[in-house]
Short mmCIF file of C-alpha atoms in Angstrom, two decimals:
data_model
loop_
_atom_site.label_atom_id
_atom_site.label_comp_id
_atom_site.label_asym_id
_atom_site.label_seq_id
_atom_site.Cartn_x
_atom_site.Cartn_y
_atom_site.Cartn_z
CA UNK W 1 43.22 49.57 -42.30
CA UNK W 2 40.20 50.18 -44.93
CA UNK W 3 40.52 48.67 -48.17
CA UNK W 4 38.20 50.44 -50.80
CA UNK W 5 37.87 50.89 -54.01
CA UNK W 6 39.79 54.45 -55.96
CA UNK W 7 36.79 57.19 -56.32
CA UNK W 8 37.28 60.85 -57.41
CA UNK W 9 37.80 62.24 -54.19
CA UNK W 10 40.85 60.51 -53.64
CA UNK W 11 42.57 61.59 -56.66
CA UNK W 12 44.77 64.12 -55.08
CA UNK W 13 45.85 61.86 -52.13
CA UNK W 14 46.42 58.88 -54.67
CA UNK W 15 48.23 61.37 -57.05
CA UNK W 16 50.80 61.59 -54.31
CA UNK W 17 51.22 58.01 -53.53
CA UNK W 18 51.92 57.64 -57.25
CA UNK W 19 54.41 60.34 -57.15
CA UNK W 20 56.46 58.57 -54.14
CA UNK W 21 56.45 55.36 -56.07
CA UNK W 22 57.79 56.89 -58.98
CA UNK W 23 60.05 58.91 -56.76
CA UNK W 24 61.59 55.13 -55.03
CA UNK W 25 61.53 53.80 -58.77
CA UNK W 26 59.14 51.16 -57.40
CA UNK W 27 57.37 49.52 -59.36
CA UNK W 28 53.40 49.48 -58.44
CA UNK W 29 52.07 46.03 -58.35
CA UNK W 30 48.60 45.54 -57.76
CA UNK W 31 46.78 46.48 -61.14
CA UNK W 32 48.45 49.89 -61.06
CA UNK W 33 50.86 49.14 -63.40
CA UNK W 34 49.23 48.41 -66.85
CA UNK W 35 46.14 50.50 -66.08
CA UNK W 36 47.88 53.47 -64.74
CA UNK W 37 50.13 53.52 -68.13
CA UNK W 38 46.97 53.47 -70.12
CA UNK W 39 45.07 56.36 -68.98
CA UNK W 40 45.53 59.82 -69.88
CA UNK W 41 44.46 61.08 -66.38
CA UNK W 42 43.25 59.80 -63.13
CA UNK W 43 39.54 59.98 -64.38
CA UNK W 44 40.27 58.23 -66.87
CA UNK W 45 42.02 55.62 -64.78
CA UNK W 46 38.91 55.32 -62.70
CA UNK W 47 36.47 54.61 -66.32
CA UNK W 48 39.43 51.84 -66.74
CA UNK W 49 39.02 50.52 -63.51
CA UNK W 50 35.03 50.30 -63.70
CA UNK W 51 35.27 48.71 -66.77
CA UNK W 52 37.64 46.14 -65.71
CA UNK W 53 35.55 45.67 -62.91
CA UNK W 54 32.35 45.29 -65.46
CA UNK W 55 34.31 43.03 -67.48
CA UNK W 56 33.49 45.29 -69.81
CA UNK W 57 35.65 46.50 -73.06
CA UNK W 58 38.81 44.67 -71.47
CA UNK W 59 41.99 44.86 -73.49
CA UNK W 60 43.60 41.65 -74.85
CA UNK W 61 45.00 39.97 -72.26
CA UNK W 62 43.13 41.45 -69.57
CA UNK W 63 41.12 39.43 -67.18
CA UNK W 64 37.79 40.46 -65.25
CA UNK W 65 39.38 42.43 -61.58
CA UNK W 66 38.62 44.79 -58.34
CA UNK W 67 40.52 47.37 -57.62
CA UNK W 68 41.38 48.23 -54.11
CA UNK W 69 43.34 50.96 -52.32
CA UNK W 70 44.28 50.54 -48.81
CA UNK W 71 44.04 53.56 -46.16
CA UNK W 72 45.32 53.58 -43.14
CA UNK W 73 42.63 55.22 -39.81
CA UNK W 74 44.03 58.97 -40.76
CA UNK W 75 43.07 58.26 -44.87
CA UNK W 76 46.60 58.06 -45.79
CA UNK W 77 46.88 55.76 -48.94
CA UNK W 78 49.14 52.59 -48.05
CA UNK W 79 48.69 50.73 -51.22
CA UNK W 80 47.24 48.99 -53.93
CA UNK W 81 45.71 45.80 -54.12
CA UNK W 82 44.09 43.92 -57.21
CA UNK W 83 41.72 41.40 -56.90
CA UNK W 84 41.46 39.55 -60.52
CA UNK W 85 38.09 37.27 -60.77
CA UNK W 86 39.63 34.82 -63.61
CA UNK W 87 43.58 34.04 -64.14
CA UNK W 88 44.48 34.00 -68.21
CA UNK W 89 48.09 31.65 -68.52
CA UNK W 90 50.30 34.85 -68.12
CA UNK W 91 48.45 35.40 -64.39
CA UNK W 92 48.70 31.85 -63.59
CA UNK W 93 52.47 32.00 -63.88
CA UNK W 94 52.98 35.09 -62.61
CA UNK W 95 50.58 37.51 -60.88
CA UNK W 96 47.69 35.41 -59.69
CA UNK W 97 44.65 36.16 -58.23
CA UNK W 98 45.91 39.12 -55.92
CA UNK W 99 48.46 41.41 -56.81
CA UNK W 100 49.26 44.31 -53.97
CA UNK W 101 51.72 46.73 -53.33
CA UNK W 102 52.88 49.41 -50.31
CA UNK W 103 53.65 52.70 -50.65
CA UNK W 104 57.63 52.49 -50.44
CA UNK W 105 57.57 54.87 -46.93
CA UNK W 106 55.30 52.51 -45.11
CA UNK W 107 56.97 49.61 -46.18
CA UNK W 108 57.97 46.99 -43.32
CA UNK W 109 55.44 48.19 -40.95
CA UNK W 110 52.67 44.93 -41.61
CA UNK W 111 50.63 47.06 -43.53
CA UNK W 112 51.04 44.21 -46.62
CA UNK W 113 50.18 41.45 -44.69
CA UNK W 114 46.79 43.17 -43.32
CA UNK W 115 46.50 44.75 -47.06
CA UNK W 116 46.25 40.56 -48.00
CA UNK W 117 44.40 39.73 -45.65
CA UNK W 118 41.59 41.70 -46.23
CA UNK W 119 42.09 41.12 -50.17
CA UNK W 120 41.84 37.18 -49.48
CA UNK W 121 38.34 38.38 -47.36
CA UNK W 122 37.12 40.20 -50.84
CA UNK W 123 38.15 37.00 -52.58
CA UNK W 124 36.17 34.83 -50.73
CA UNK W 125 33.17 37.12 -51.15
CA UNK W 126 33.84 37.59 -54.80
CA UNK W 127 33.08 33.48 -54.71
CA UNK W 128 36.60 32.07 -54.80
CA UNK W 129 37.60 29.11 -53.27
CA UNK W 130 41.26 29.47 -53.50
CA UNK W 131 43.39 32.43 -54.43
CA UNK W 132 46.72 32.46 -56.31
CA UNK W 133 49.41 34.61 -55.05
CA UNK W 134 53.05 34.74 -56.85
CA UNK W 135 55.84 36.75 -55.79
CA UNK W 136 59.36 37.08 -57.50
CA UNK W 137 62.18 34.48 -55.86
CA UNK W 138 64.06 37.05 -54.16
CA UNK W 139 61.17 39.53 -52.83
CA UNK W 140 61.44 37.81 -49.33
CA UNK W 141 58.99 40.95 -47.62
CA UNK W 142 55.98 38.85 -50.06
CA UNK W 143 57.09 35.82 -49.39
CA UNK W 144 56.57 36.33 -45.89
CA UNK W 145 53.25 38.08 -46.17
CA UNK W 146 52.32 35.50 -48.33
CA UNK W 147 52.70 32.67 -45.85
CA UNK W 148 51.68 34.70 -42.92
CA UNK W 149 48.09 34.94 -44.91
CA UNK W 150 48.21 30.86 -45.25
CA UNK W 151 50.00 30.27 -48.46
CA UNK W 152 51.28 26.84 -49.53
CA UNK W 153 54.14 26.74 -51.60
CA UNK W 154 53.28 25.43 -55.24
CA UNK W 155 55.98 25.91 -57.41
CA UNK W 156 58.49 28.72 -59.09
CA UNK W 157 58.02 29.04 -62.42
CA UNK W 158 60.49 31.50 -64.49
CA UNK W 159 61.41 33.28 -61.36
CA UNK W 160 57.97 33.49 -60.24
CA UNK W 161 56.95 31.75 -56.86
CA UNK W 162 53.66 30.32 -56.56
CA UNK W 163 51.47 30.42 -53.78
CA UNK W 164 47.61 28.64 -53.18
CA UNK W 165 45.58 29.91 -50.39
CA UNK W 166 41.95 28.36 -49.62
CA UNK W 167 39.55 30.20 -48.85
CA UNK W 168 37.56 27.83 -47.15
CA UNK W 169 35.39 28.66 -44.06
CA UNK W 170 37.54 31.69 -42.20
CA UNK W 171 39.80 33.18 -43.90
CA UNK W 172 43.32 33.02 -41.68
#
């Protein structure tokens, strides 16, 4: 697996991806969500995602992030994957410092557990210590991928279950 971040050239494989999630009625963690809504086209999506990335322009609310798709050896999108540089109090609660998602036909394969993995390994470059993860209480497929990648148990907070992973030394 390759995790990159979106350029032009895969706007008509990442069109599709986008498609099948909307197809499943799945929702697209991993930045996708609020960003996708607010841009007219994928182009524009990208200028979002630069400036997020810049920390530049940012709509209220909106923290500092990477974003990352996933490809698998063939460049087939698997996912999304956000890597957010500060945590406002909504992302504390619920979101955290990563947010990622699988395509809904490649689900249950381990593609989300490598897809963290190498998100916690952009982390630890980006200069964090520990990351944040938070799942809902009954998605048990990110629970699991969560403590596969060395997640300790915090708290649940309105639903939301909260993970720390350090990023100390080698990432697990």
């Amino acid at each position: 697996m390759e995790l990159r971040r979106p350029t032009l050239e895969d706007k008509d494989a990442i069109l599709e991806m986008i498609a099948e999630f909307d197809a499943a009625k799945s929702y697209m963690h991993g930045g996708m969500g609020s960003a996708w809504k607010r841009a007219k086209d994928y182009e524009d999506w990208l200028k979002i995602v630069e400036q997020q990335e810049a920390a530049a322009n940012l709509p209220a609310g909106w923290v500092p992030a990477i974003q990352f798709l996933s490809f698998d050896e063939t460049g087939l999108p698997l996912g999304f994957l956000a890597l957010r540089l500060s945590l406002n109090n909504k992302l504390f609660v619920e979101g955290g410092h990563i947010g990622y998602s699988i395509r809904p036909g490649e689900r249950g394969k381990g593609y989300g557990q490598e897809q963290l993995h190498l998100g916690l390994i952009e982390a630890k470059r980006a200069g964090l210590d520990f990351a944040l993860i938070t799942c809902d209480e009954e998605n048990e497929a990110s629970r699991r991928t969560i403590l596969a990648n060395g997640g300790v148990y915090d708290n649940t907070i309105q639903g939301s279950e909260r993970y720390w992973i350090e990023l100390d030394g080698e990432v697990a």
